[in-house]
PDB file of C-alpha atoms in Angstrom:
ATOM      1  CA  MET A 291     -24.956  -0.764   7.089  1.00 49.00           C
ATOM      2  CA  ARG A 292     -24.052  -4.354   7.864  1.00 52.00           C
ATOM      3  CA  LEU A 293     -20.867  -5.438   9.596  1.00 59.00           C
ATOM      4  CA  ASN A 294     -17.998  -5.533   7.130  1.00 69.00           C
ATOM      5  CA  LYS A 295     -14.580  -7.063   7.923  1.00 73.00           C
ATOM      6  CA  ILE A 296     -11.652  -6.478   5.580  1.00 69.00           C
ATOM      7  CA  ASP A 297      -8.221  -8.057   5.917  1.00 69.00           C
ATOM      8  CA  ILE A 298      -5.082  -5.878   5.899  1.00 72.00           C
ATOM      9  CA  PRO A 299      -2.206  -7.852   4.369  1.00 69.00           C
ATOM     10  CA  VAL A 300       1.051  -8.352   6.291  1.00 72.00           C
ATOM     11  CA  LEU A 301       4.251  -9.193   4.426  1.00 72.00           C
ATOM     12  CA  PRO A 302       5.951 -12.460   5.480  1.00 75.00           C
ATOM     13  CA  ARG A 303       9.336 -10.728   5.165  1.00 76.00           C
ATOM     14  CA  GLN A 304       8.373  -8.247   7.871  1.00 74.00           C
ATOM     15  CA  LEU A 305       7.128 -11.013  10.144  1.00 74.00           C
ATOM     16  CA  PHE A 306      10.504 -12.689   9.710  1.00 80.00           C
ATOM     17  CA  TYR A 307      12.311  -9.457  10.663  1.00 77.00           C
ATOM     18  CA  LEU A 308      10.099  -9.046  13.734  1.00 76.00           C
ATOM     19  CA  ALA A 309      10.752 -12.648  14.766  1.00 77.00           C
ATOM     20  CA  VAL A 310      14.507 -12.209  14.409  1.00 81.00           C
ATOM     21  CA  THR A 311      14.398  -8.965  16.401  1.00 78.00           C
ATOM     22  CA  LEU A 312      12.461 -10.626  19.219  1.00 75.00           C
ATOM     23  CA  ILE A 313      14.139 -14.015  19.296  1.00 78.00           C
ATOM     24  CA  ALA A 314      17.819 -13.338  18.438  1.00 83.00           C
ATOM     25  CA  PRO A 315      18.693 -11.738  21.808  1.00 82.00           C
ATOM     26  CA  LEU A 316      17.072 -14.638  23.628  1.00 77.00           C
ATOM     27  CA  VAL A 317      18.985 -17.223  21.590  1.00 80.00           C
ATOM     28  CA  LEU A 318      22.210 -15.353  22.365  1.00 83.00           C
ATOM     29  CA  THR A 319      21.375 -15.378  26.080  1.00 79.00           C
ATOM     30  CA  ILE A 320      20.603 -19.107  26.011  1.00 76.00           C
ATOM     31  CA  SER A 321      23.916 -19.838  24.315  1.00 78.00           C
ATOM     32  CA  LEU A 322      25.783 -17.793  26.930  1.00 78.00           C
ATOM     33  CA  VAL A 323      24.102 -19.812  29.688  1.00 72.00           C
ATOM     34  CA  ILE A 324      24.774 -23.211  28.109  1.00 73.00           C
ATOM     35  CA  LEU A 325      28.236 -22.820  26.555  1.00 74.00           C
ATOM     36  CA  PRO A 326      30.536 -21.697  29.413  1.00 74.00           C
ATOM     37  CA  PRO A 327      32.241 -24.537  31.290  1.00 74.00           C
ATOM     38  CA  LEU A 328      30.959 -25.387  34.750  1.00 70.00           C
ATOM     39  CA  LYS A 329      32.919 -24.039  37.701  1.00 74.00           C
ATOM     40  CA  ALA A 330      34.350 -26.422  40.275  1.00 73.00           C
ATOM     41  CA  GLY A 331      31.589 -27.724  42.518  1.00 71.00           C
ATOM     42  CA  GLN A 332      28.816 -26.304  40.309  1.00 70.00           C
ATOM     43  CA  GLY A 333      26.116 -28.741  39.267  1.00 70.00           C
ATOM     44  CA  THR A 334      24.143 -28.769  36.057  1.00 72.00           C
ATOM     45  CA  ASP A 335      20.907 -27.960  37.900  1.00 78.00           C
ATOM     46  CA  SER A 336      21.384 -24.206  37.506  1.00 73.00           C
ATOM     47  CA  ARG A 337      21.824 -24.615  33.754  1.00 75.00           C
ATOM     48  CA  TRP A 338      18.602 -26.597  33.471  1.00 80.00           C
ATOM     49  CA  VAL A 339      16.711 -23.980  35.464  1.00 80.00           C
ATOM     50  CA  ALA A 340      18.099 -21.187  33.267  1.00 76.00           C
ATOM     51  CA  LEU A 341      17.328 -23.185  30.139  1.00 78.00           C
ATOM     52  CA  GLY A 342      13.761 -23.808  31.347  1.00 84.00           C
ATOM     53  CA  ILE A 343      13.209 -20.110  32.035  1.00 83.00           C
ATOM     54  CA  ALA A 344      14.634 -19.169  28.638  1.00 79.00           C
ATOM     55  CA  ALA A 345      12.455 -21.788  26.914  1.00 83.00           C
ATOM     56  CA  ALA A 346       9.351 -20.416  28.660  1.00 87.00           C
ATOM     57  CA  ILE A 347      10.218 -16.871  27.567  1.00 84.00           C
ATOM     58  CA  LEU A 348      10.896 -18.043  24.007  1.00 81.00           C
ATOM     59  CA  THR A 349       7.535 -19.834  23.924  1.00 86.00           C
ATOM     60  CA  ALA A 350       5.757 -16.721  25.212  1.00 86.00           C
ATOM     61  CA  LEU A 351       7.473 -14.461  22.656  1.00 80.00           C
ATOM     62  CA  THR A 352       6.616 -16.868  19.852  1.00 80.00           C
ATOM     63  CA  GLY A 353       2.992 -16.874  21.009  1.00 83.00           C
ATOM     64  CA  VAL A 354       2.883 -13.079  21.072  1.00 79.00           C
ATOM     65  CA  LEU A 355       4.405 -12.917  17.591  1.00 76.00           C
ATOM     66  CA  PHE A 356       1.893 -15.387  16.133  1.00 78.00           C
ATOM     67  CA  ALA A 357      -1.063 -13.741  17.876  1.00 77.00           C
ATOM     68  CA  SER A 358      -0.066 -10.295  16.675  1.00 74.00           C
ATOM     69  CA  ALA A 359       0.548 -11.574  13.143  1.00 74.00           C
ATOM     70  CA  LYS A 360      -3.066 -12.757  12.955  1.00 76.00           C
ATOM     71  CA  ARG A 361      -4.558  -9.411  14.089  1.00 76.00           C
ATOM     72  CA  HIS A 362      -4.829  -7.264  10.991  1.00 82.00           C
ATOM     73  CA  GLU A 363      -8.292  -6.232   9.906  1.00 86.00           C
ATOM     74  CA  VAL A 364     -10.603  -3.305   9.301  1.00 89.00           C
ATOM     75  CA  GLU A 365     -14.108  -3.690  10.693  1.00 87.00           C
ATOM     76  CA  LEU A 366     -16.886  -1.327   9.632  1.00 88.00           C
ATOM     77  CA  SER A 367     -20.232  -1.358  11.418  1.00 88.00           C
ATOM     78  CA  GLU A 368     -23.104   1.112  11.589  1.00 87.00           C
ATOM     79  CA  GLN A 369     -21.477   3.262  14.286  1.00 89.00           C
ATOM     80  CA  LEU A 370     -17.857   2.096  14.590  1.00 90.00           C
ATOM     81  CA  LEU A 371     -14.695   1.844  12.542  1.00 91.00           C
ATOM     82  CA  VAL A 372     -12.366  -0.646  14.253  1.00 92.00           C
ATOM     83  CA  ILE A 373      -8.851  -1.298  13.007  1.00 91.00           C
ATOM     84  CA  ARG A 374      -6.868  -4.116  14.569  1.00 89.00           C
ATOM     85  CA  HIS A 375      -3.205  -4.321  13.689  1.00 87.00           C
ATOM     86  CA  SER A 376      -0.666  -6.354  15.608  1.00 83.00           C
ATOM     87  CA  LEU A 377      -1.080  -5.557  19.318  1.00 84.00           C
ATOM     88  CA  TYR A 378      -2.939  -2.280  18.741  1.00 89.00           C
ATOM     89  CA  THR A 379      -6.554  -1.307  18.097  1.00 91.00           C
ATOM     90  CA  LEU A 380      -8.152   1.913  16.878  1.00 93.00           C
ATOM     91  CA  VAL A 381     -11.859   2.556  17.454  1.00 93.00           C
ATOM     92  CA  VAL A 382     -13.490   5.568  15.774  1.00 92.00           C
ATOM     93  CA  GLN A 383     -17.139   6.463  16.336  1.00 91.00           C
ATOM     94  CA  ARG A 384     -19.009   7.731  13.308  1.00 88.00           C
ATOM     95  CA  GLY A 385     -20.427  10.718  15.183  1.00 88.00           C
ATOM     96  CA  ALA A 386     -16.893  11.938  15.970  1.00 90.00           C
ATOM     97  CA  VAL A 387     -15.965  12.267  12.283  1.00 90.00           C
ATOM     98  CA  LYS A 388     -17.293  15.243  10.333  1.00 90.00           C
ATOM     99  CA  LEU A 389     -15.095  14.845   7.255  1.00 88.00           C
ATOM    100  CA  ALA A 390     -12.332  12.540   6.074  1.00 91.00           C
ATOM    101  CA  THR A 391      -9.718  13.111   3.395  1.00 91.00           C
ATOM    102  CA  VAL A 392      -7.159  10.718   1.976  1.00 93.00           C
ATOM    103  CA  ARG A 393      -3.825  10.880   0.217  1.00 93.00           C
ATOM    104  CA  GLN A 394      -1.531   8.112  -0.925  1.00 94.00           C
ATOM    105  CA  VAL A 395       2.162   8.053   0.031  1.00 92.00           C
ATOM    106  CA  THR A 396       4.889   5.850  -1.388  1.00 90.00           C
ATOM    107  CA  SER A 397       7.676   6.173   1.183  1.00 88.00           C
ATOM    108  CA  THR A 398       8.061   6.074   4.949  1.00 84.00           C
ATOM    109  CA  ASP A 399       9.543   9.591   4.933  1.00 84.00           C
ATOM    110  CA  ALA A 400       6.343  10.959   3.370  1.00 87.00           C
ATOM    111  CA  LEU A 401       4.331   9.755   6.394  1.00 87.00           C
ATOM    112  CA  GLU A 402       5.677  12.738   8.384  1.00 86.00           C
ATOM    113  CA  LEU A 403       5.922  10.875  11.690  1.00 88.00           C
ATOM    114  CA  THR A 404       8.139  12.390  14.366  1.00 88.00           C
ATOM    115  CA  SER A 405       8.027  10.000  17.309  1.00 85.00           C
ATOM    116  CA  ARG A 406       6.415   6.873  18.619  1.00 83.00           C
ATOM    117  CA  LYS A 407       3.905   7.144  21.447  1.00 90.00           C
ATOM    118  CA  ASN A 408       3.240   3.419  21.804  1.00 87.00           C
ATOM    119  CA  GLY A 409       3.923   1.189  18.858  1.00 86.00           C
ATOM    120  CA  ILE A 410       6.242  -0.917  16.765  1.00 83.00           C
ATOM    121  CA  ALA A 411       8.468   0.631  14.103  1.00 83.00           C
ATOM    122  CA  LEU A 412      10.804  -1.863  12.440  1.00 80.00           C
ATOM    123  CA  PHE A 413      11.928  -2.287   8.834  1.00 80.00           C
ATOM    124  CA  GLY A 414       8.998  -0.372   7.314  1.00 81.00           C
ATOM    125  CA  TYR A 415       6.470  -2.085   9.601  1.00 84.00           C
ATOM    126  CA  LEU A 416       4.550   0.501  11.624  1.00 89.00           C
ATOM    127  CA  SER A 417       1.893  -0.558  14.080  1.00 88.00           C
ATOM    128  CA  GLY A 418       0.405   1.478  16.907  1.00 92.00           C
ATOM    129  CA  TRP A 419       0.328   5.091  18.018  1.00 94.00           C
ATOM    130  CA  PHE A 420       2.690   7.760  16.705  1.00 94.00           C
ATOM    131  CA  TRP A 421       2.930  11.564  16.630  1.00 92.00           C
ATOM    132  CA  SER A 422       2.914  13.338  13.280  1.00 90.00           C
ATOM    133  CA  SER A 423       4.983  16.414  12.447  1.00 90.00           C
ATOM    134  CA  ASN A 424       2.014  18.704  13.181  1.00 87.00           C
ATOM    135  CA  GLY A 425       1.447  17.124  16.609  1.00 88.00           C
ATOM    136  CA  ALA A 426      -1.570  15.042  15.615  1.00 87.00           C
ATOM    137  CA  LEU A 427      -2.050  11.644  17.218  1.00 90.00           C
ATOM    138  CA  THR A 428      -1.691   9.096  14.422  1.00 93.00           C
ATOM    139  CA  PHE A 429      -2.622   5.421  14.304  1.00 94.00           C
ATOM    140  CA  CYS A 430      -0.455   3.365  11.963  1.00 93.00           C
ATOM    141  CA  ALA A 431      -1.268  -0.001  10.428  1.00 91.00           C
ATOM    142  CA  VAL A 432       1.466  -0.106   7.793  1.00 90.00           C
ATOM    143  CA  SER A 433       3.079  -3.257   6.495  1.00 85.00           C
ATOM    144  CA  ALA A 434       3.795  -2.235   2.898  1.00 83.00           C
ATOM    145  CA  MET A 435       3.980   0.790   0.669  1.00 86.00           C
ATOM    146  CA  PRO A 436       2.079   2.513  -0.784  1.00 90.00           C
ATOM    147  CA  ALA A 437       0.096   3.532   2.278  1.00 91.00           C
ATOM    148  CA  HIS A 438      -2.945   5.763   2.602  1.00 93.00           C
ATOM    149  CA  VAL A 439      -3.076   8.687   5.026  1.00 93.00           C
ATOM    150  CA  ILE A 440      -6.665   9.302   6.118  1.00 93.00           C
ATOM    151  CA  THR A 441      -7.196  12.558   8.014  1.00 91.00           C
ATOM    152  CA  PHE A 442     -10.277  12.859  10.226  1.00 91.00           C
ATOM    153  CA  GLU A 443     -11.921  16.224  10.887  1.00 90.00           C
ATOM    154  CA  GLY A 444     -14.153  16.489  13.925  1.00 88.00           C
ATOM    155  CA  ASP A 445     -13.906  15.180  17.478  1.00 87.00           C
ATOM    156  CA  ALA A 446     -12.189  11.853  16.838  1.00 86.00           C
ATOM    157  CA  LYS A 447      -9.423  10.992  19.321  1.00 86.00           C
ATOM    158  CA  CYS A 448      -7.203  10.030  16.411  1.00 87.00           C
ATOM    159  CA  ARG A 449      -6.709  12.716  13.758  1.00 89.00           C
ATOM    160  CA  LYS A 450      -4.776  10.601  11.273  1.00 92.00           C
ATOM    161  CA  LEU A 451      -4.910   6.995  10.209  1.00 92.00           C
ATOM    162  CA  ILE A 452      -2.091   5.582   8.105  1.00 93.00           C
ATOM    163  CA  LEU A 453      -3.085   2.299   6.541  1.00 92.00           C
ATOM    164  CA  SER A 454      -1.663  -0.263   4.130  1.00 90.00           C
ATOM    165  CA  ALA A 455      -4.809  -1.374   2.407  1.00 87.00           C
ATOM    166  CA  SER A 456      -6.348  -1.708  -0.996  1.00 87.00           C
ATOM    167  CA  PRO A 457      -7.895   1.377  -2.623  1.00 89.00           C
ATOM    168  CA  GLU A 458     -11.290  -0.334  -2.262  1.00 90.00           C
ATOM    169  CA  THR A 459     -10.850  -0.614   1.514  1.00 89.00           C
ATOM    170  CA  VAL A 460      -9.895   3.052   1.738  1.00 90.00           C
ATOM    171  CA  GLN A 461     -12.972   3.994  -0.316  1.00 91.00           C
ATOM    172  CA  ASP A 462     -15.149   1.898   2.036  1.00 89.00           C
ATOM    173  CA  ILE A 463     -13.743   3.851   4.992  1.00 90.00           C
ATOM    174  CA  LEU A 464     -14.381   7.192   3.244  1.00 91.00           C
ATOM    175  CA  ARG A 465     -17.966   6.148   2.402  1.00 89.00           C
ATOM    176  CA  TRP A 466     -18.453   5.114   6.041  1.00 88.00           C
ATOM    177  CA  CYS A 467     -17.212   8.537   7.197  1.00 87.00           C
ATOM    178  CA  ALA A 468     -19.466  10.375   4.736  1.00 86.00           C
ATOM    179  CA  ALA A 469     -22.624   8.381   5.496  1.00 80.00           C
ATOM    180  CA  ARG A 470     -24.885   9.856   8.134  1.00 66.00           C
ATOM    181  CA  PRO A 471     -26.943   7.529  10.321  1.00 60.00           C
ATOM    182  CA  GLU A 472     -30.673   7.664   9.813  1.00 55.00           C
TER     183      GLU A 472
END
């Protein structure tokens, strides 16, 4: 099997919501530093320092947002399934998967997630590691509904993968799981 890379679409609306969530508190902080009148004997140097620090943080957050927005792909190779989504990556070895099943869900409630281990969960955008209602470690790469819940049987570290992808991509993953190396 040759290396196969498939893009997972991300909705611009969700990127906008993430940007607002990251940047709005910083803009509020900057305005609180700049707007109050100076106290007697206080120079403007402290404002410029605070503004410089805030600008550096804003630049870093913008960089993180753009970098994470570009990371959204499924990569299938002979031995590995690699899913990159936002800041998170899932790597599954073919030998660790004995069987894979899939079901399609149309709402966030149907995903049966209970808590976040390490991930982002905002406005229907799910990226990273979560716990499912049955205690299984779940990797989410969800940016739109419907999503596909792929359950791995075997020794894989991750028991469930929830993915916003085309039906063709999901079928490629199932074929990869079913194929046995020669």
